[in-house]
Short mmCIF file of C-alpha atoms and ligand atoms in Angstrom, two decimals:
data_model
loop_
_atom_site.label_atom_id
_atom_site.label_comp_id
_atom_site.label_asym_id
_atom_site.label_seq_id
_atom_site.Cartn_x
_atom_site.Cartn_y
_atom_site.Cartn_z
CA UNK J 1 -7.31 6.40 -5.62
CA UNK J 2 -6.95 4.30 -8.86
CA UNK J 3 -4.20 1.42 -8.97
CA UNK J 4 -1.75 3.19 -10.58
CA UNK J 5 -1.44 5.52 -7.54
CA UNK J 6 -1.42 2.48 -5.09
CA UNK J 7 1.21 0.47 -6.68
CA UNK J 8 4.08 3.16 -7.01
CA UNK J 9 2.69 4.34 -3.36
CA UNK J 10 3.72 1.07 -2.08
CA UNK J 11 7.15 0.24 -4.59
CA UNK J 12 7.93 3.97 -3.02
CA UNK J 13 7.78 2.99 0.37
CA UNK J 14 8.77 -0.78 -0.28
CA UNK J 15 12.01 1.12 -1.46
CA UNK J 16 12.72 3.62 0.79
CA UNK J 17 12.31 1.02 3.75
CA UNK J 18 14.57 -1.80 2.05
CA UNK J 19 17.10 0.49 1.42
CA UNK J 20 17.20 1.29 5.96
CA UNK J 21 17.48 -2.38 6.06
CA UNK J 22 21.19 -3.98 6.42
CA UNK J 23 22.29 -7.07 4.20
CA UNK J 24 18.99 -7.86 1.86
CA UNK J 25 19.56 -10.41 -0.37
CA UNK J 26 18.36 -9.86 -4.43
CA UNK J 27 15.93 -12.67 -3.33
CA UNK J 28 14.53 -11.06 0.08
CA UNK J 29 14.33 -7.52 -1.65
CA UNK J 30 12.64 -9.01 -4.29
CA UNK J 31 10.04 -10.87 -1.57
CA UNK J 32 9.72 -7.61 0.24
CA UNK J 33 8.91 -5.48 -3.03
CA UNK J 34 6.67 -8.17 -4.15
CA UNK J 35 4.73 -7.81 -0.84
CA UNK J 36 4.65 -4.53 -1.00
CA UNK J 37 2.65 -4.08 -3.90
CA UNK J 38 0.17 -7.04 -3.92
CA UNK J 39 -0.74 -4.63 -0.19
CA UNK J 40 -0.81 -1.96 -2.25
CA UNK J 41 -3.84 -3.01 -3.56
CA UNK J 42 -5.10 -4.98 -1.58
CA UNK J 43 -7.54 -3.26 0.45
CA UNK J 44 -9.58 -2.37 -2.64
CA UNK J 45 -10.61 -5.91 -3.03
CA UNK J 46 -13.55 -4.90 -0.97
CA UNK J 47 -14.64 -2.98 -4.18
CA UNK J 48 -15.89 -5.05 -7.55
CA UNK J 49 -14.69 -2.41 -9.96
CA UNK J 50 -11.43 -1.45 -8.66
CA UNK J 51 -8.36 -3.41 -10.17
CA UNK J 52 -7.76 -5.90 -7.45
CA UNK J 53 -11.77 -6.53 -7.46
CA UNK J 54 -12.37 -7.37 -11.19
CA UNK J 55 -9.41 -9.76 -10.80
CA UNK J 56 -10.82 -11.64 -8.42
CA UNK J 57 -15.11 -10.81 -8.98
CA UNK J 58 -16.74 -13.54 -6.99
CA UNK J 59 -14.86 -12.62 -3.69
CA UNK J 60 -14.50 -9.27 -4.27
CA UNK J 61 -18.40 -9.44 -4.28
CA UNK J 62 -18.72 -11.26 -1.23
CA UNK J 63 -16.45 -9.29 0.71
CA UNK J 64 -18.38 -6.23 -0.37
CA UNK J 65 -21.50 -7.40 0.77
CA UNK J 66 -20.53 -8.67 4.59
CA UNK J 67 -17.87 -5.50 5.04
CA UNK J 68 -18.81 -3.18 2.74
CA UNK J 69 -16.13 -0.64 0.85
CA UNK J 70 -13.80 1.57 3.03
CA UNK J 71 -14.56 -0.01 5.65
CA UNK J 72 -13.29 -3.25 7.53
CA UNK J 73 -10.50 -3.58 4.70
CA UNK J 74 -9.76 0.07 4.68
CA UNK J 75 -9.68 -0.23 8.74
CA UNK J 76 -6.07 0.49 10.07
CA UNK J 77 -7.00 -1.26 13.76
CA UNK J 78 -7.80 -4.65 11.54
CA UNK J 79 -4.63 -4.74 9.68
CA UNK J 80 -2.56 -3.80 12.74
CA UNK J 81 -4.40 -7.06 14.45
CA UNK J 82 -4.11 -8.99 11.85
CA UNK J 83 -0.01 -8.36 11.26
CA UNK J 84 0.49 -8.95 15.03
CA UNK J 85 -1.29 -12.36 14.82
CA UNK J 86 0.83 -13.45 11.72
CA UNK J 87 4.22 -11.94 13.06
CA UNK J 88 3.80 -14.18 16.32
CA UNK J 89 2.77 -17.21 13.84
CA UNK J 90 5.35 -17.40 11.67
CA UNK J 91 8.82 -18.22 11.59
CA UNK J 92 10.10 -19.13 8.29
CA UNK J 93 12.59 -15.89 7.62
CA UNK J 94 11.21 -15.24 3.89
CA UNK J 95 7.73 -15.17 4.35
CA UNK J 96 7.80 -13.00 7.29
CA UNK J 97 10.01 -10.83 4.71
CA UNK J 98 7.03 -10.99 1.91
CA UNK J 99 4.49 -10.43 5.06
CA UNK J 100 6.31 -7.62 6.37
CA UNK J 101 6.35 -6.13 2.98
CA UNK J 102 2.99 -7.21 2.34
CA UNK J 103 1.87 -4.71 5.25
CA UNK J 104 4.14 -1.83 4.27
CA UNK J 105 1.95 -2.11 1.25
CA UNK J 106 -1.56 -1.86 2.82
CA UNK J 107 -0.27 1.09 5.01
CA UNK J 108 0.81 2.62 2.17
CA UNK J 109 -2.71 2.98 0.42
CA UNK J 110 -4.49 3.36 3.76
CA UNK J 111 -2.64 6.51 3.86
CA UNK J 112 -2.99 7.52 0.27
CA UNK J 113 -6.86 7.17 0.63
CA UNK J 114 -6.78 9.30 3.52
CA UNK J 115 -5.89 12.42 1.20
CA UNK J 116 -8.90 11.16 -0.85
CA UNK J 117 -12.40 13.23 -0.56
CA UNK J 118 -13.99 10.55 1.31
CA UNK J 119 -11.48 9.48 3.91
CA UNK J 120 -10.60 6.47 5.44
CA UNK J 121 -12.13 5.24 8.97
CA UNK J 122 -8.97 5.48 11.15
CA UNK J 123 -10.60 3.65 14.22
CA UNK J 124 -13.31 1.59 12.38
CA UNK J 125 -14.87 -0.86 13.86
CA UNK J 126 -14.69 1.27 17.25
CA UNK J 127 -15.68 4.65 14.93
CA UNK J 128 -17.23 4.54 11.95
CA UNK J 129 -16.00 8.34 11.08
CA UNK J 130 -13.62 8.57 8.15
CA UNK J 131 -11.11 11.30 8.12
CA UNK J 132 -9.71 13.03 5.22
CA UNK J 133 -6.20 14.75 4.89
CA UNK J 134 -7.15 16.07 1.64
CA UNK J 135 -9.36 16.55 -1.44
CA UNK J 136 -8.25 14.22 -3.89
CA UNK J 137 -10.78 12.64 -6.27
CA UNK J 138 -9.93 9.26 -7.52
CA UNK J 139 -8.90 9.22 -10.97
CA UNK J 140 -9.16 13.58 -11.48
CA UNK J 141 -6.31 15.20 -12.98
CA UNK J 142 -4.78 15.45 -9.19
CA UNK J 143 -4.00 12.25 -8.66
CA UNK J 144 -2.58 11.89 -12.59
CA UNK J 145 -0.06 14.52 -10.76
CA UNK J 146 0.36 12.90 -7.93
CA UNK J 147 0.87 9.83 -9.72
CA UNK J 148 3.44 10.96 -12.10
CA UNK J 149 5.49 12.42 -9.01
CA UNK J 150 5.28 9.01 -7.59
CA UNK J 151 6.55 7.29 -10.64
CA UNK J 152 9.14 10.14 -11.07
CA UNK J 153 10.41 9.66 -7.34
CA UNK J 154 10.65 6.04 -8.13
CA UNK J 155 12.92 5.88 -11.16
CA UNK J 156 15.35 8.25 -9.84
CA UNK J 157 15.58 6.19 -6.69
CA UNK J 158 16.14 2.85 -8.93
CA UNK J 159 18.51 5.28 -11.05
CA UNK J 160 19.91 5.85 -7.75
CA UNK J 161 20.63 2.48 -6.71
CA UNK J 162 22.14 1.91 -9.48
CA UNK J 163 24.57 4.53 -9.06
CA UNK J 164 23.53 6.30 -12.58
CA UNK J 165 22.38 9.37 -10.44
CA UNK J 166 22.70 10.56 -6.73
CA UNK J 167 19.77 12.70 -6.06
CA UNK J 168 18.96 11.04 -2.68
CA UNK J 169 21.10 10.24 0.55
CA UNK J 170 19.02 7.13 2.07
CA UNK J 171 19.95 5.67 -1.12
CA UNK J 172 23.50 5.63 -0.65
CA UNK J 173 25.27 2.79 1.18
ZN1 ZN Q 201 -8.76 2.00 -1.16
#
């Protein structure tokens, strides 16, 4: 799926899962967001043309080449490592907000490209079968839908917070 997708997939799940959390601070929900869509993205740095990869060309490149796209960085098992290590690592309280957000983010379009045509590899580096939910092309007319339902879920929730509509109960506190 294109960027687009990704980014409201992860401010819509940044969102919903700040608002379960008790006392957030501007700053922390801020941190948190923030996180949430730099994962977003993220795992499409193993990809030169995708948004994250022309950003950042050189690595992008070199990432491609040793792990190849969907697969290491599109690998749920390396990301649930990967958190674990850095949760036991760190202590200061904000960054394990941005990391924890940062996460949320990269689950977020793991499961997004799992409605895609191609899949994602669930158990990679143990499987190297991808499984698909769905039949979503990147960038077809579907995912301009499911885009625009995305963005659409996202405003009224922000309209919801602040208190302009109530369309949703986790939004009220
Ligand atoms: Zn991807």
């Amino acid at each position: 799926m294109n960027y687009k997708t990704h980014i409201n997939g992860g401010i819509l799940v940044g969102l919903y899962v700040n608002l379960q959390m008790s006392n957030t601070s501007i700053i922390s929900t801020g941190v948190f967001l923030g996180g949430a869509v730099v994962g977003s993205i993220f795992p499409d740095i193993d990809h030169k043309n995708s948004y994250i990869g022309k950003k950042a060309k050189t690595i992008s490149k070199a990432i491609n080449k040793f792990a190849g796209h969907r697969k290491l960085f599109h690998a749920p098992l390396m990301y649930l490592l990967l958190y674990s290590i850095s949760i036991g690592m760190i202590n200061d309280k904000l960054l394990l907000v941005g990391i924890k957000g940062l996460f949320l983010g990269v689950l977020s379009h793991l499961l997004l490209d799992s409605f895609t045509i191609g899949g994602l590899p669930w158990f990679y580096p143990l499987s190297k079968k991808k499984f698909s939910l769905g039949s979503v092309k990147t960038n077809s007319k579907v995912e301009d839908i499911l885009c625009g339902v995305l963005i659409f879920i996202n405003i009224v929730i922000v309209l919801d917070i602040l208190h302009i509509t109530s369309v949703f109960t986790f939004t009220q506190k």
